[in-house]
XYZ file of C-alpha atoms in Angstrom:
556
model
C -14.110 -35.083 -38.852
C -14.460 -38.312 -40.967
C -11.696 -39.787 -43.236
C -12.102 -40.947 -46.010
C -13.175 -44.121 -45.116
C -15.283 -42.518 -42.720
C -13.617 -43.279 -39.460
C -13.677 -40.020 -36.871
C -10.422 -38.603 -36.722
C -9.153 -35.840 -34.756
C -8.508 -32.633 -35.749
C -4.785 -32.113 -34.172
C -5.900 -27.893 -33.421
C -8.989 -29.058 -31.316
C -7.093 -31.446 -29.208
C -7.843 -30.045 -25.795
C -4.616 -28.725 -23.636
C -4.286 -30.229 -19.988
C -5.729 -28.112 -17.357
C -8.218 -25.944 -19.954
C -12.430 -26.351 -19.647
C -13.917 -28.637 -21.590
C -16.943 -26.861 -23.583
C -20.096 -28.611 -22.613
C -20.050 -30.560 -26.228
C -16.681 -31.608 -26.150
C -16.105 -35.137 -26.787
C -12.975 -35.534 -25.019
C -15.223 -35.011 -21.727
C -15.419 -38.106 -19.551
C -18.880 -38.602 -17.104
C -18.592 -39.688 -13.752
C -21.849 -41.024 -13.123
C -23.609 -40.071 -10.940
C -21.896 -36.930 -10.160
C -23.142 -35.053 -13.430
C -26.919 -36.428 -13.046
C -26.752 -35.739 -9.177
C -26.193 -31.916 -10.467
C -28.701 -31.749 -12.966
C -31.260 -32.654 -10.552
C -30.173 -30.583 -7.934
C -30.308 -27.565 -10.813
C -34.295 -28.313 -11.269
C -34.894 -27.829 -7.518
C -36.893 -24.949 -6.085
C -34.268 -22.942 -4.423
C -31.620 -25.686 -4.804
C -27.732 -25.427 -4.131
C -25.068 -27.277 -5.464
C -21.472 -27.384 -3.856
C -18.815 -28.155 -6.067
C -15.061 -28.755 -4.953
C -12.050 -30.360 -5.246
C -7.810 -29.508 -5.765
C -6.711 -27.943 -8.806
C -7.301 -29.297 -12.384
C -10.181 -32.154 -11.088
C -12.497 -30.793 -13.665
C -14.719 -28.314 -11.944
C -14.732 -26.087 -14.946
C -15.774 -28.384 -17.090
C -18.870 -29.612 -15.081
C -19.410 -25.830 -14.442
C -20.461 -25.441 -18.092
C -21.850 -28.506 -18.265
C -24.172 -27.451 -15.943
C -24.499 -23.855 -17.305
C -25.385 -25.379 -20.668
C -27.909 -27.684 -19.275
C -29.603 -24.962 -17.092
C -29.989 -23.068 -20.535
C -31.964 -26.215 -22.235
C -34.195 -25.977 -19.302
C -34.674 -21.884 -20.158
C -33.289 -20.942 -17.117
C -31.654 -17.207 -16.803
C -28.106 -17.608 -15.669
C -25.097 -15.259 -14.018
C -21.955 -16.014 -13.400
C -19.450 -14.651 -10.908
C -15.477 -15.684 -11.035
C -14.295 -13.908 -7.979
C -10.856 -14.374 -9.481
C -11.749 -11.465 -11.466
C -12.184 -9.210 -8.926
C -10.267 -6.434 -8.378
C -8.321 -5.970 -4.950
C -10.269 -2.888 -3.824
C -13.870 -4.895 -3.877
C -12.610 -6.732 -0.543
C -11.720 -3.751 1.249
C -14.963 -3.831 3.253
C -18.337 -5.832 2.974
C -20.459 -2.676 2.122
C -18.251 -2.644 -1.409
C -18.093 -6.495 -1.966
C -21.956 -6.360 -1.805
C -22.153 -3.876 -3.436
C -19.829 -4.657 -6.532
C -21.943 -8.343 -6.682
C -24.832 -7.003 -6.818
C -24.624 -4.757 -9.726
C -22.493 -7.862 -11.400
C -25.598 -9.433 -11.119
C -28.182 -6.863 -12.240
C -25.937 -6.428 -15.484
C -25.740 -9.903 -16.604
C -29.747 -10.292 -15.873
C -29.487 -6.888 -18.305
C -31.238 -5.060 -15.721
C -30.561 -1.316 -14.633
C -28.002 -1.561 -11.579
C -30.595 1.182 -9.764
C -29.050 -0.297 -6.264
C -29.133 2.713 -4.003
C -33.287 2.452 -4.358
C -32.855 -0.789 -2.281
C -29.616 0.049 -0.347
C -30.085 1.227 3.111
C -26.377 1.389 5.310
C -28.674 2.117 8.089
C -29.739 -1.501 8.069
C -26.610 -2.930 7.205
C -24.933 -4.596 3.952
C -26.058 -8.125 4.094
C -29.983 -7.068 4.318
C -29.370 -4.726 1.845
C -28.567 -6.854 -0.556
C -31.285 -9.643 0.547
C -33.577 -6.460 0.097
C -32.068 -6.212 -3.705
C -32.584 -9.688 -4.777
C -35.836 -10.351 -3.679
C -37.408 -6.977 -4.212
C -35.827 -6.260 -7.314
C -34.049 -8.895 -8.945
C -35.830 -11.859 -8.452
C -39.356 -9.715 -9.335
C -37.566 -8.735 -12.705
C -37.249 -12.124 -13.971
C -39.584 -14.777 -14.927
C -37.645 -17.560 -15.339
C -35.255 -19.471 -12.307
C -32.248 -17.503 -12.294
C -28.837 -19.846 -11.632
C -26.680 -17.904 -9.667
C -22.902 -19.605 -10.545
C -20.652 -18.501 -7.960
C -16.923 -19.795 -9.336
C -13.322 -19.717 -7.467
C -15.036 -19.068 -3.899
C -11.801 -19.849 -2.761
C -10.549 -16.366 -3.773
C -12.844 -15.048 -0.662
C -11.019 -17.124 1.625
C -8.352 -14.399 1.870
C -10.790 -13.010 3.391
C -12.107 -14.540 6.651
C -14.849 -11.296 7.760
C -16.328 -11.272 4.352
C -16.075 -15.204 3.340
C -17.894 -15.233 6.724
C -20.516 -12.614 6.165
C -20.764 -14.045 2.787
C -20.966 -17.065 2.913
C -23.989 -16.786 5.913
C -25.560 -14.702 3.746
C -25.949 -17.585 0.966
C -26.989 -20.135 3.395
C -29.770 -17.530 4.311
C -31.149 -17.093 0.989
C -31.280 -20.988 0.305
C -33.627 -21.373 3.605
C -35.844 -18.687 2.978
C -36.806 -20.834 -0.324
C -38.489 -23.300 2.421
C -40.425 -20.171 3.439
C -40.829 -17.842 0.965
C -41.969 -18.116 -3.000
C -40.079 -15.854 -4.795
C -36.748 -17.495 -3.039
C -36.940 -20.650 -5.161
C -36.107 -18.910 -8.204
C -32.940 -19.054 -6.753
C -30.394 -21.895 -7.785
C -26.945 -21.588 -6.120
C -23.794 -23.653 -7.570
C -21.121 -22.327 -5.386
C -17.390 -24.068 -6.739
C -14.415 -23.776 -4.787
C -10.841 -25.326 -4.762
C -9.933 -27.600 -1.527
C -5.883 -25.932 -1.469
C -7.579 -22.931 0.590
C -8.591 -24.020 4.160
C -10.284 -21.504 6.543
C -12.220 -22.369 9.778
C -16.101 -21.708 8.855
C -18.912 -22.190 11.405
C -20.714 -24.958 9.232
C -24.156 -23.885 10.748
C -23.599 -20.133 9.258
C -22.287 -21.467 5.825
C -23.787 -23.093 2.782
C -21.884 -25.811 3.325
C -23.541 -28.080 4.937
C -26.838 -27.993 3.698
C -27.762 -28.396 -0.233
C -25.952 -31.184 -2.270
C -22.415 -31.135 -1.964
C -20.418 -33.010 -4.814
C -16.405 -33.550 -4.349
C -15.321 -34.563 -8.137
C -14.149 -37.707 -7.914
C -10.921 -39.453 -9.888
C -11.385 -41.807 -13.012
C -11.729 -45.275 -12.796
C -9.939 -47.783 -15.231
C -12.858 -47.692 -17.833
C -13.155 -43.643 -17.810
C -9.661 -44.012 -18.711
C -9.602 -46.384 -21.138
C -12.388 -44.145 -23.416
C -10.246 -41.425 -23.045
C -7.350 -42.270 -24.493
C -9.964 -43.896 -26.985
C -10.967 -40.658 -27.541
C -7.231 -39.283 -27.915
C -6.985 -42.096 -30.605
C -4.478 -44.644 -28.520
C -5.853 -47.402 -29.998
C -2.719 -49.324 -28.661
C -3.636 -48.537 -25.001
C -4.255 -51.063 -23.451
C -5.651 -52.363 -20.035
C -1.751 -53.034 -19.233
C -0.757 -49.772 -20.295
C -3.792 -48.425 -18.353
C -2.990 -50.147 -15.239
C 0.281 -48.977 -15.292
C -0.256 -45.057 -15.920
C -3.138 -45.901 -13.206
C -0.353 -47.344 -10.389
C 1.883 -44.238 -11.343
C -0.761 -41.183 -11.246
C -4.025 -42.808 -9.919
C -7.223 -41.903 -11.693
C -6.493 -37.788 -10.996
C -7.811 -36.022 -14.509
C -4.878 -33.532 -15.320
C -2.371 -36.282 -14.567
C -4.227 -38.596 -16.849
C -4.743 -35.717 -19.510
C -1.338 -34.825 -19.424
C 0.193 -38.070 -20.190
C -2.545 -39.020 -22.566
C -1.549 -35.739 -24.282
C 2.042 -35.935 -24.683
C 1.358 -39.533 -26.017
C -0.892 -38.270 -28.508
C 1.498 -35.271 -29.714
C 4.189 -37.799 -29.381
C 6.377 -35.927 -27.702
C 7.380 -38.835 -25.535
C 7.227 -42.826 -25.297
C 4.978 -44.687 -22.640
C 8.300 -46.246 -21.306
C 10.127 -42.770 -21.105
C 6.921 -41.132 -19.690
C 6.888 -43.900 -16.954
C 10.989 -43.725 -16.581
C 10.958 -40.191 -16.040
C 7.700 -39.651 -14.173
C 9.595 -38.267 -11.330
C 12.747 -36.719 -12.519
C 13.189 -32.954 -13.012
C 12.918 -33.161 -16.938
C 9.808 -35.459 -16.886
C 6.335 -33.929 -17.892
C 4.913 -33.885 -14.124
C 7.897 -32.104 -12.673
C 5.538 -28.695 -12.581
C 2.639 -30.156 -10.929
C 5.352 -32.254 -8.383
C 7.412 -28.638 -7.426
C 3.968 -27.036 -7.089
C 2.932 -29.678 -4.160
C 6.176 -29.530 -2.858
C 6.739 -26.394 -2.389
C 3.253 -26.071 -0.521
C 4.425 -29.385 1.791
C 7.488 -27.145 2.694
C 6.065 -23.485 3.562
C 4.249 -25.526 6.421
C 6.992 -27.901 8.383
C 3.692 -29.630 10.643
C 2.089 -30.669 7.308
C 5.204 -31.978 5.834
C 6.065 -33.895 8.763
C 2.778 -35.859 8.648
C 3.159 -36.366 5.053
C 6.432 -37.681 6.007
C 5.046 -40.152 7.966
C 2.480 -41.471 5.949
C 4.912 -41.976 2.684
C 7.684 -43.760 5.270
C 5.764 -45.745 7.447
C 4.444 -49.239 7.125
C 1.771 -48.890 9.340
C 0.063 -45.872 9.191
C 0.817 -43.156 11.538
C -1.914 -41.380 14.003
C -1.854 -37.802 12.356
C -4.573 -35.268 13.910
C -7.727 -34.578 11.945
C -6.659 -31.293 10.999
C -3.418 -32.252 8.836
C -5.777 -34.741 7.417
C -7.878 -32.713 6.012
C -4.687 -30.544 4.637
C -3.672 -33.632 3.153
C -6.833 -34.731 1.429
C -7.731 -31.056 0.493
C -4.213 -31.045 -1.464
C -4.987 -33.910 -2.979
C -1.906 -35.935 -1.716
C -3.423 -38.706 0.066
C -6.553 -41.078 -0.727
C -8.551 -43.436 2.468
C -8.409 -46.864 2.748
C -10.545 -48.770 5.730
C -11.183 -47.350 9.038
C -8.915 -44.538 9.756
C -5.563 -45.202 7.282
C -4.106 -43.179 4.133
C -1.527 -43.368 1.904
C -0.387 -41.250 -1.103
C -2.444 -40.649 -3.121
C -0.493 -42.195 -6.049
C 2.827 -44.072 -6.536
C 4.419 -41.032 -8.107
C 4.283 -39.110 -4.791
C 5.308 -41.431 -2.797
C 8.588 -42.203 -5.067
C 8.618 -38.170 -5.583
C 8.763 -37.508 -2.204
C 11.114 -39.828 -0.857
C 13.139 -38.910 -2.795
C 12.891 -35.279 -1.928
C 13.347 -36.476 1.730
C 11.300 -34.018 3.481
C 12.038 -34.359 6.757
C 16.432 -34.115 6.901
C 18.672 -34.711 9.818
C 20.159 -31.833 11.579
C 23.774 -33.531 10.413
C 22.886 -32.888 6.866
C 23.390 -29.456 6.685
C 24.738 -29.048 3.057
C 21.576 -30.948 1.627
C 19.416 -28.756 3.889
C 20.711 -25.527 2.502
C 20.135 -26.833 -0.560
C 16.383 -27.488 -0.493
C 16.300 -24.155 1.326
C 17.620 -22.614 -1.318
C 15.622 -24.672 -4.148
C 12.607 -23.573 -1.632
C 13.078 -20.502 -2.049
C 13.153 -20.517 -5.675
C 9.918 -21.599 -5.996
C 8.499 -19.984 -3.662
C 9.491 -16.673 -5.874
C 8.050 -18.667 -9.013
C 4.934 -18.575 -6.965
C 4.555 -15.141 -5.660
C 6.055 -13.543 -8.788
C 3.109 -12.063 -11.699
C 3.879 -13.996 -14.826
C 3.002 -11.327 -17.073
C 5.136 -8.343 -15.338
C 7.694 -10.265 -13.005
C 7.020 -8.443 -10.585
C 5.929 -9.438 -6.895
C 1.763 -10.499 -7.534
C -1.073 -10.190 -5.249
C -0.639 -12.737 -2.999
C 2.896 -11.966 -1.830
C 1.910 -8.365 -1.523
C -0.562 -9.023 0.842
C 1.602 -11.395 2.523
C 4.262 -8.618 3.023
C 2.207 -6.126 3.677
C 0.812 -7.356 6.800
C 4.512 -8.701 7.861
C 5.680 -5.120 7.161
C 2.568 -3.322 8.831
C 3.564 -5.347 12.196
C 7.018 -4.651 12.445
C 6.517 -0.512 11.990
C 3.411 -1.198 14.859
C 6.553 -2.461 16.704
C 9.307 0.014 15.900
C 6.361 2.882 15.500
C 7.899 4.064 12.440
C 5.503 5.190 8.710
C 4.566 3.041 6.298
C 3.564 4.290 2.895
C 1.349 2.963 0.743
C 0.735 4.062 -3.014
C -1.667 2.775 -5.266
C -0.685 3.238 -9.296
C -3.287 2.774 -12.214
C -2.808 3.208 -15.983
C -4.637 6.203 -17.230
C -7.384 4.494 -19.690
C -6.128 1.353 -20.075
C -9.765 -0.715 -21.124
C -9.486 2.282 -23.924
C -5.596 1.790 -24.876
C -6.589 -2.520 -24.784
C -9.727 -1.465 -26.972
C -7.625 0.464 -29.297
C -4.428 -1.690 -29.272
C -5.304 -5.039 -28.550
C -4.782 -6.884 -25.678
C -1.346 -8.278 -26.478
C 0.025 -4.288 -26.428
C -1.443 -4.392 -23.417
C 0.083 -7.172 -22.005
C 3.384 -5.191 -23.779
C 2.363 -2.070 -21.957
C 1.753 -3.010 -18.223
C 5.445 -5.219 -18.559
C 7.109 -1.848 -19.612
C 5.500 0.391 -16.763
C 6.122 -2.381 -14.244
C 10.172 -2.460 -14.920
C 10.099 1.366 -14.624
C 8.754 1.744 -11.474
C 10.218 -1.334 -10.122
C 13.649 0.682 -11.399
C 12.349 3.739 -8.902
C 12.456 1.326 -6.298
C 16.218 1.172 -4.733
C 15.774 0.034 -1.041
C 15.927 -3.768 -0.099
C 12.658 -3.435 2.389
C 10.240 -1.770 -0.708
C 7.908 -3.663 -2.957
C 6.373 -3.042 -5.648
C 3.425 -5.885 -6.985
C 0.888 -5.919 -9.879
C -1.849 -5.869 -8.129
C -5.045 -6.310 -9.915
C -5.636 -5.753 -13.878
C -3.653 -2.154 -14.903
C -3.195 -1.440 -10.920
C -0.102 -1.252 -9.007
C 0.830 -0.932 -5.644
C 3.757 -0.068 -3.585
C 5.045 -0.515 0.040
C 7.300 1.346 2.052
C 8.112 0.719 5.083
C 9.735 3.625 7.347
C 8.762 6.280 4.555
C 7.227 9.296 5.452
C 4.710 10.995 3.395
C 7.229 12.986 1.831
C 9.703 10.687 1.222
C 6.546 8.578 -0.544
C 5.252 11.771 -2.522
C 8.996 11.873 -3.596
C 8.839 8.414 -5.262
C 5.340 9.067 -6.879
C 6.157 11.461 -8.884
C 9.761 9.937 -10.050
C 7.529 7.024 -11.234
C 4.814 9.639 -12.620
C 7.253 11.216 -14.239
C 9.472 8.623 -15.652
C 6.247 6.925 -17.065
C 5.008 10.004 -18.732
C 8.523 10.501 -20.342
C 9.007 6.976 -21.887
C 8.250 5.663 -24.773
C 6.092 2.689 -24.271
C 7.352 0.469 -27.209
C 4.651 -2.067 -28.803
C 6.309 -4.823 -30.596
C 3.026 -6.376 -31.571
C 2.389 -3.677 -33.748
C 4.959 -3.917 -36.486
C 3.517 -7.090 -36.845
C 0.316 -6.662 -38.360
C 0.035 -2.984 -39.216
C 3.132 -0.149 -40.531
C 1.799 2.096 -37.707
C 4.617 3.515 -35.241
C 4.956 1.411 -32.544
C 5.914 3.430 -29.746
C 3.462 4.913 -27.878
C 3.589 6.994 -24.666
C 0.766 6.446 -20.937
C 0.459 7.969 -17.877
C -0.171 7.020 -14.812
C -2.219 8.297 -11.761
C -1.140 7.757 -8.169
C -2.303 7.252 -4.266
C -0.571 7.757 -1.609
C -1.200 6.868 2.222
C 1.057 7.391 5.006
C 0.430 6.026 9.012
C 2.066 5.234 11.798
C 0.292 1.841 12.793
C -1.916 2.083 15.668
C -3.766 -0.775 18.039
C -6.429 0.856 17.132
C -5.965 1.641 13.351
C -6.164 -1.689 10.866
C -4.371 -2.003 7.993
C -7.578 -1.637 5.963
C -7.815 2.116 6.537
C -4.401 2.904 4.686
C -5.723 0.971 1.428
C -8.570 2.522 1.472
C -7.345 6.025 2.464
C -4.813 5.490 -0.075
C -7.795 4.120 -3.029
C -9.269 6.774 -2.101
C -6.556 9.196 -2.817
C -5.870 7.212 -5.882
C -9.663 8.060 -6.963
C -8.999 11.525 -6.442
C -6.102 11.699 -9.022
C -8.088 10.269 -12.022
C -11.120 12.852 -10.987
C -8.622 16.269 -10.792
C -7.955 14.546 -14.470
C -5.279 12.146 -14.183
C -1.359 11.871 -14.896
C -1.133 13.209 -11.012
C -0.629 11.926 -7.679
C -2.008 12.671 -4.282
C -1.326 12.381 -1.064
C -4.191 11.120 1.315
C -4.777 14.057 4.176
C -6.372 11.214 6.290
C -4.016 10.732 8.817
C -2.701 14.055 9.448
C 0.400 13.621 11.603
C 2.175 12.164 8.452
C 1.639 15.023 5.859
C 4.263 16.943 4.506
C 5.788 19.502 6.518
């Protein structure tokens, strides 16, 4: 806004928070030529394919919003698929994943899905999806279609689906060279580089089209960013000091400028406390520390880089992983160094490799590492395990039960009519509800080996190793009865209305039990529990259904 002297001043409420995507019209967006112009040009190409990659908080989402804005100005149709919004059961099979994907595209184009008219299981899901796009979706629209695929790294956690889906995207891109209708499709593939899976590059879109790895800020761009924050005292000397500390990492620069603009910290204090546990960069540094400590080989490689006068010989795979995490930068030849001085100082202080004689310090680090791992593995809303941790534990327990030939039970639970609950009472009330349901379920779990996790949205999942169908049914029914009789308290009600802040909800549960065999995978167990949950909802909800797929684990 303009003040009385006609000088533009920032509305304090509109200063963007570090890490938040910047709208396409934000004056805080700092262009990094020729990144934007190259990306815009690729969008205009018939059958264009644009790949945007970077580590977290480098600005991928902000660039995505500008690309979408540019496409809208060109009169293109836009569809955005964010894979982190997909429910866990979508990744059970390629068939289910591709149908979900196609239906989402159709609905965003305001078209009736009509999926069954084009889907033929006899010829496979990939060919069916291609026929659906070519024979229906692309035929129905007049303008080019920009298909933005965000957070593709979430698919990487499911390697078989990732391999098939990415090869499908490549085939669509190559179809544009032969078939005119495919030239309507412009693909934008966005992913974080922290997650790595080996892919056949000749069967994926990762060696075709235009690849953009988002770069760091240079000194001029940092200076302009400081000016946008009205830090007029932030001269070239301050820019040099800040960049010497954190490099040109957009998020780290933004975090520093934001705190300086809010006067939450002085510049000398920011520099002095950068690597301390009460500094503004603590969470970022601890997150990287957790990743390194979870991989001893990677930790050792980084230890060599930050402590060696000469660049040590490190395998190309480890260099790739460290670069993907944003921890190193390339010098001339095959030489590498820490991405910024803050990383060098912090990780030297943390002693990534510890001598055996220093047992006490090692134990302290292991305890701290376990605490940090728990933070990474906890769902922030409900404070129980998250999906990532559940998937890892599920695989571990499956293999253990396969080895000792004991049953494992899986319970999938879903809060009934939760969308209606959210629409009626609001998302804050919905969050209150999920928190309390999670506490109820967790209170039923007694044994250390059992695990409950929030698996996505209003869905919860439980692993019960060495538990037969009868035992799983007893636990599921106890959960159902407790939820049904519990008075869910919604504190947010009393803030805005005179309504009673107590409401009752119900929950539906599906159970599957199996003694793992080499001929069966854990996906079959998940599918059986998911189908049982579906049956529970079809039968009127507020009930428990035990899958009949694995007969030898049924109730006696």
